[in-house]
XYZ file of C-alpha atoms in Angstrom:
358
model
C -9.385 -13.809 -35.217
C -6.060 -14.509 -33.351
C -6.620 -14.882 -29.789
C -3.921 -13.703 -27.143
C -3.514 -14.209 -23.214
C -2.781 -11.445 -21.237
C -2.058 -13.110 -17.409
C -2.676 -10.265 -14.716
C -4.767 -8.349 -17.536
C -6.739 -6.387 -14.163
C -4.029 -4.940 -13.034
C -2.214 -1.599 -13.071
C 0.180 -2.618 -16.469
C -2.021 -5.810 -17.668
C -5.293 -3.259 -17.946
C -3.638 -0.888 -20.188
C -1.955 -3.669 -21.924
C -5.972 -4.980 -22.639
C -6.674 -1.606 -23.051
C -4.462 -1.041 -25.892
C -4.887 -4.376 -27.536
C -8.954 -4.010 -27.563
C -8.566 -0.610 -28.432
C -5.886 -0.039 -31.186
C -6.050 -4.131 -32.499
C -8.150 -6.567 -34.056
C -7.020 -9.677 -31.816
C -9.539 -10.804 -29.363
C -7.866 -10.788 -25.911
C -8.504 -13.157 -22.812
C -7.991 -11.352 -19.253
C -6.839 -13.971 -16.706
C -6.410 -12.406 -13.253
C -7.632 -13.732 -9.740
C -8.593 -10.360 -8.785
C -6.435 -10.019 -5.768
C -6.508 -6.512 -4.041
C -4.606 -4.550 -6.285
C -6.871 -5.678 -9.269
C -9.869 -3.703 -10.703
C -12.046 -4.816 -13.692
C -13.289 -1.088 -13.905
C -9.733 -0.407 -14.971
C -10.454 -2.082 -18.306
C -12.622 1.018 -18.969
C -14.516 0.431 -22.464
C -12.445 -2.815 -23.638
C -14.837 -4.691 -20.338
C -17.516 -4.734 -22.743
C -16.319 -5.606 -25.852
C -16.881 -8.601 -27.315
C -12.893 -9.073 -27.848
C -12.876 -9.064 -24.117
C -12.846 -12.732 -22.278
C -12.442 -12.541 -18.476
C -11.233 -15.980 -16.621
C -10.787 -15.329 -13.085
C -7.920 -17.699 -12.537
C -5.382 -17.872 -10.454
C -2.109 -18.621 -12.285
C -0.811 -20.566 -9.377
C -3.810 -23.190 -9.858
C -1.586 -25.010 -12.848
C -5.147 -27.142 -13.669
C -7.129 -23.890 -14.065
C -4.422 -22.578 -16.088
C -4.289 -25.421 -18.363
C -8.149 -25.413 -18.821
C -7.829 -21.509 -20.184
C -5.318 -22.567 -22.837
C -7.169 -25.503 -24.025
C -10.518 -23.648 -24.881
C -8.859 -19.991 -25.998
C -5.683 -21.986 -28.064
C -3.644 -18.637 -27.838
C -1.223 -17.321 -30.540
C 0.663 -15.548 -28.210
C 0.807 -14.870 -24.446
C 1.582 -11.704 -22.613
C 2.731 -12.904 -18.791
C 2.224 -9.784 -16.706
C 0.404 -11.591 -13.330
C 3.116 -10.480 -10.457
C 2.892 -8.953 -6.753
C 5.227 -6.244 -7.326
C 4.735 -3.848 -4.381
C 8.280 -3.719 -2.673
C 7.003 -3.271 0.776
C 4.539 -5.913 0.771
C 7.304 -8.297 -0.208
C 9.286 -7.668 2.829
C 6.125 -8.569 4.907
C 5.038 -11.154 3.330
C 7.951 -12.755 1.163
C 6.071 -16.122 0.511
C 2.953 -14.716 -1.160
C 5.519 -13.265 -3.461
C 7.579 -16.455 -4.383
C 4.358 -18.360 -4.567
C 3.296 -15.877 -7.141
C 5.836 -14.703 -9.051
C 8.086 -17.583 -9.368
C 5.530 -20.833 -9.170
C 3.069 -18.667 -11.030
C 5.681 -18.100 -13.934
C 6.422 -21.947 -13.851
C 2.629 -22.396 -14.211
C 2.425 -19.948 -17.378
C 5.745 -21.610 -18.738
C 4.424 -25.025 -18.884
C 0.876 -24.156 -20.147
C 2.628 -22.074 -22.960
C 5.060 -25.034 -23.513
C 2.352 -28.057 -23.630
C -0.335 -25.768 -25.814
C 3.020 -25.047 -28.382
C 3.423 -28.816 -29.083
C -0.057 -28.826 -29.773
C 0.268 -26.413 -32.568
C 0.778 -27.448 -35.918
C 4.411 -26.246 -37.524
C 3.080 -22.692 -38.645
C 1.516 -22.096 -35.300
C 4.524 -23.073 -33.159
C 6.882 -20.828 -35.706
C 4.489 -17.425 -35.117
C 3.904 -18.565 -31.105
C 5.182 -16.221 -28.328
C 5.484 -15.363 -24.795
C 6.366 -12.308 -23.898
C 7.463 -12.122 -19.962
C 7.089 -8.821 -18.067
C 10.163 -7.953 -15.764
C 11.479 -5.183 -13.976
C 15.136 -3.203 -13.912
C 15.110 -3.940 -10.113
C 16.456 -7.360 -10.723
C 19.704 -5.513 -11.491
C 19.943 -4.153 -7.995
C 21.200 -0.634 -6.764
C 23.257 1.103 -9.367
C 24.245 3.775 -7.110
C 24.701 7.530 -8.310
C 27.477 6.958 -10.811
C 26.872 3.425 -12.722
C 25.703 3.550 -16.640
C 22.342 2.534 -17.424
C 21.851 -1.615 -17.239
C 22.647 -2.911 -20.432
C 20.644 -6.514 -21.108
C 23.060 -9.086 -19.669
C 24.141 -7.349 -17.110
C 24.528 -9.738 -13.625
C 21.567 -9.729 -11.626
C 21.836 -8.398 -8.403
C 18.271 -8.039 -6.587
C 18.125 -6.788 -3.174
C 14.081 -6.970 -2.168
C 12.241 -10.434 -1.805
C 10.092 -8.759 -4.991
C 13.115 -8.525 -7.255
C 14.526 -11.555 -6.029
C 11.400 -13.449 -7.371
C 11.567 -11.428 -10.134
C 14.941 -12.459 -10.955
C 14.082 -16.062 -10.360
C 10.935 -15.908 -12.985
C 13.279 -14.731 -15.130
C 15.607 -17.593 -14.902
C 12.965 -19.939 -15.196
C 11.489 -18.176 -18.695
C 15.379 -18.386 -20.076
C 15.939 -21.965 -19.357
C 12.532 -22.572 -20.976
C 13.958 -21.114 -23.762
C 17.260 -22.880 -23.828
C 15.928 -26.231 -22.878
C 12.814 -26.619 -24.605
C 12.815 -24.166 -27.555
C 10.067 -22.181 -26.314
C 9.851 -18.769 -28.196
C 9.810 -16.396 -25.261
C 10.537 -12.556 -25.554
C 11.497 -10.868 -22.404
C 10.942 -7.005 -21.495
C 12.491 -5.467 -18.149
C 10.573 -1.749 -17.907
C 11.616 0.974 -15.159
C 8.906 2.590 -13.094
C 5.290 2.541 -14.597
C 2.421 5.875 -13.172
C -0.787 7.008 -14.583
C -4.137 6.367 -14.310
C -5.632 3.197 -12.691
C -2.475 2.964 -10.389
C -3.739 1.032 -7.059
C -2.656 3.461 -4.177
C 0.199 2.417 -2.570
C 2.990 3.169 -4.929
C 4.492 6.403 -4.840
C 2.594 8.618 -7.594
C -1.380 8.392 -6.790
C -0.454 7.824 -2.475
C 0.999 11.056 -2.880
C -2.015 12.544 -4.971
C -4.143 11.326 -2.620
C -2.649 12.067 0.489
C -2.333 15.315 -0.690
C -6.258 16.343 -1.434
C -7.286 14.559 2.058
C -4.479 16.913 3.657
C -2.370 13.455 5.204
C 1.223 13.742 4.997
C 3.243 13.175 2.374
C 5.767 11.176 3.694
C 9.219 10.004 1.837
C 11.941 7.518 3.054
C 15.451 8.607 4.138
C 15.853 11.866 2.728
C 13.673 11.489 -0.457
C 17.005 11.412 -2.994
C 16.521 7.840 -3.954
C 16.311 7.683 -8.043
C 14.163 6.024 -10.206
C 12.593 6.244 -14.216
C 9.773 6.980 -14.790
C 7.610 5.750 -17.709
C 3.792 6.123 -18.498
C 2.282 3.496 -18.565
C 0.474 3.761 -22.118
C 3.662 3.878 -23.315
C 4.630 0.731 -21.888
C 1.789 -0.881 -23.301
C 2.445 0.366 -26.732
C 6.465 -1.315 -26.301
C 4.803 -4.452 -25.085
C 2.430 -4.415 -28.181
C 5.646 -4.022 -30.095
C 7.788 -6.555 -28.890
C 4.771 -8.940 -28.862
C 4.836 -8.362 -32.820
C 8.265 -7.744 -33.533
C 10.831 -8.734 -30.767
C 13.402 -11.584 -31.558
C 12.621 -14.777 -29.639
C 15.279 -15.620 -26.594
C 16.172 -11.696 -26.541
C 15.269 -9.477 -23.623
C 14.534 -6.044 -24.404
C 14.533 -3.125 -21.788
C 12.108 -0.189 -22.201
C 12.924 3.121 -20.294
C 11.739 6.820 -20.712
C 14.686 8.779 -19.648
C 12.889 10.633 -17.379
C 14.667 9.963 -13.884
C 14.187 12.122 -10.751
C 14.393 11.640 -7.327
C 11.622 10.632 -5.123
C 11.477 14.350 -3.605
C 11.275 15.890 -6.981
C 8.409 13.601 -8.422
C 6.511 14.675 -5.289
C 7.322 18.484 -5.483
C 6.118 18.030 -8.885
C 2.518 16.658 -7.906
C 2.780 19.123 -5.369
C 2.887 22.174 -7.677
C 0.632 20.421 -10.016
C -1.889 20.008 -7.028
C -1.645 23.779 -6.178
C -2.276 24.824 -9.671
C -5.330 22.082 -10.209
C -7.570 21.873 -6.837
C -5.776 24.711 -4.445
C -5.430 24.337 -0.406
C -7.509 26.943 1.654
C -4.201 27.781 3.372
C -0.527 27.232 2.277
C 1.034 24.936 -0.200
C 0.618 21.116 -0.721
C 4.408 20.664 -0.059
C 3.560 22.141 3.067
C 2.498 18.296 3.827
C 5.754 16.933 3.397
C 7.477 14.448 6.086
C 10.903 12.385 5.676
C 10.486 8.955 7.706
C 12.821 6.535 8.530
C 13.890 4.306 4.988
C 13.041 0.963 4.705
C 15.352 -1.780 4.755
C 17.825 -2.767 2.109
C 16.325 0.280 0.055
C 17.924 0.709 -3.877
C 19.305 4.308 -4.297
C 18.786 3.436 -7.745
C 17.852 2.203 -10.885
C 18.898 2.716 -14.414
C 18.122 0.608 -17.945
C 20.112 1.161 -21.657
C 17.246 0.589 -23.909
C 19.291 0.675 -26.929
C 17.911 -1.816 -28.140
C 14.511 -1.614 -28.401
C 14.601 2.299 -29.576
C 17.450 1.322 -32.589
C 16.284 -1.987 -33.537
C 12.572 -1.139 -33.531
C 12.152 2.447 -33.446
C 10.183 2.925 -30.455
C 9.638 6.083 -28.407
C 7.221 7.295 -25.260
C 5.341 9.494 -26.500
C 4.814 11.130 -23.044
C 7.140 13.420 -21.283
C 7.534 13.312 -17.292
C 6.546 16.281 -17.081
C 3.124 15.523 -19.653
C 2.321 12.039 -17.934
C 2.536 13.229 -14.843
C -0.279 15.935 -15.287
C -2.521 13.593 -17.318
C -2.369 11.180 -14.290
C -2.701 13.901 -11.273
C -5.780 15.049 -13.239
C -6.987 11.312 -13.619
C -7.056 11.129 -9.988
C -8.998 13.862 -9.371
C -11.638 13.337 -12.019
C -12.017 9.640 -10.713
C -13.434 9.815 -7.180
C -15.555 6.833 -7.698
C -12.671 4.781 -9.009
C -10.921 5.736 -6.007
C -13.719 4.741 -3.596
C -14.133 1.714 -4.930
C -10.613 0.184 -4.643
C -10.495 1.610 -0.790
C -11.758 -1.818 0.360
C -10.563 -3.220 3.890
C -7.657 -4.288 2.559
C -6.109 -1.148 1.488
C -7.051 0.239 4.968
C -5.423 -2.310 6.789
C -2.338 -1.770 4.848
C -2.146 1.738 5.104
C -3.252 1.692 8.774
C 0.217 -0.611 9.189
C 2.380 1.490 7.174
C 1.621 4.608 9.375
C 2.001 2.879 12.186
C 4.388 5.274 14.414
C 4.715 7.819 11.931
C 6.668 5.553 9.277
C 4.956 5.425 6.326
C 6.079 5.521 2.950
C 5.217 7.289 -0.282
């Protein structure tokens, strides 16, 4: 039974990513995650019992750890997801986010690098490592610029892309230096279930049943894509198999709207699934001041992924988005549970003098 590492496999993308590859595969997968605050083991959902399911709580910062997991699990292939990726956390706390993202990478790079020149000739020849970006190392494309095409010049504007960016670097020259067969995929916007609450989709939901405001930066027409994230996990699966070593591959839905539409959408969804006593959800509304050096937009030609290898979502916007406003409110419990002190303290900070974001 092939064995494959999924780093960050306990968080939003990583637990659909295990999801899918308990679920729909025969490989057994190992989870490694540190569990930091945005991580939930009751996200795995069935595939946390099966007995294809390894859990190593490591940090992939603690290079020793890391090594240890490689040694005793001798991986065919590793998917690097583990990332902080929450935009506004990275302007608070940049370090946490270099530490992370770019030393963490470095960490994953050489354990995938040492365990490949363990591997006998076959091994090394069917070994990957598939890295998990993000379009926002491309920067703002503004309202007018084509779709990033891979190769375009990297232009990040938020500490998170900017380490983002730099992982990336660091997976390329591993390729280029040392021959390591790495795969890279860049993906726009992930929602759906199992989303921690502070990015835009499941704040909003929730905000919106507990009758807070529904607050938006600037004037709420900042653009993004947005891509379910079962979907994603089926590309990822994909490229895993099939993706070229040394390529990077983009995977986008098509689906962009502006941050006022996605939540007028979950609005009218909310007022057709679990009604207010009076009015309408977007009733709840607020715009707030935007937050600094704030991308209008963001835009990726997945040409190649869709031609080469045929993929598609298979969810709409519009079909996504009620699956995952309905997962919300089916999952109180879930909900509860990842409302720890943390996510408070955070929240209690972002609303600080009515500023808050969605």
């Amino acid at each position: 039974m092939k064995t494959v590492i999924v780093t960050g496999g306990a968080g939003f993308i990583g637990s659909a990513v295990v999801r899918h590859l308990v679920e729909e595969t025969s490989l057994r997968v190992v989870n490694v995650d540190v569990l930091t605050y945005a991580a939930n083991l009751d996200s795995l959902g069935a595939a946390r019992r099966s007995p294809r399911h390894v859990f190593e709580r490591v940090d992939v910062c603690d290079r020793d750890e890391l090594e240890r997991v490689f040694r005793e699990h001798r991986p065919a292939a590793v998917l690097h997801l583990a990332a902080q990726t929450h935009v506004d956390r990275s302007i608070e706390d940049p370090g946490v986010f270099v530490a992370t993202n770019v030393g963490g990478t470095l960490n994953v790079l050489e354990a995938s690098r040492r365990h490949w020149n363990r591997l006998d000739a076959e091994g090394r020849r069917r070994f990957r490592l598939l890295h998990v970006s993000t379009d926002e190392v491309y920067g703002d494309l503004g309202a007018d610029k084509p779709a990033a095409a891979e190769g375009a010049p990297y232009a990040p504007s938020s500490p998170y892309a900017a380490s983002k960016a730099a992982a990336d670097h660091l997976v390329r020259a591993w390729s280029r230096t040392f021959d390591l067969p790495i795969v890279i995929a860049a993906c726009c916007n992930n929602y759906g279930p199992c989303q921690y609450p502070e990015k835009l989709i499941p704040l909003v939901v929730l905000n919106a049943v507990e009758e807070k405001p529904l607050p938006l930066y600037g004037t709420g027409e900042n653009v993004r894509d947005w891509l379910y994230v079962e979907d994603h996990a089926r590309a990822l699966r994909m490229l895993l198999e099939c993706g070229e070593p040394g390529r990077t591959y983009h995977v986008a839905a098509h689906e962009e709207r502006t941050n006022l539409d996605v939540v007028g959408a979950i609005c009218t969804l909310l007022d057709e699934m679990a009604p207010r006593a009076a009015g309408r959800y977007a009733e709840l509304i607020r715009f707030v001041a935007d937050r600094p050096g704030h991308d209008f937009r963001y835009g990726l030609d997945d040409s190649r992924l869709r031609d080469e290898l045929g993929w598609r979502p298979r969810e709409t916007f519009e079909s996504g988005l009620r699956k995952t406003v309905r997962w919300y409110l089916d999952h109180p419990d879930w909900v509860q549970a990842v409302r720890t002190a943390e996510y408070r303290r955070w929240m209690a900070a972002q609303y600080r003098d009515g500023e808050a974001q969605a």
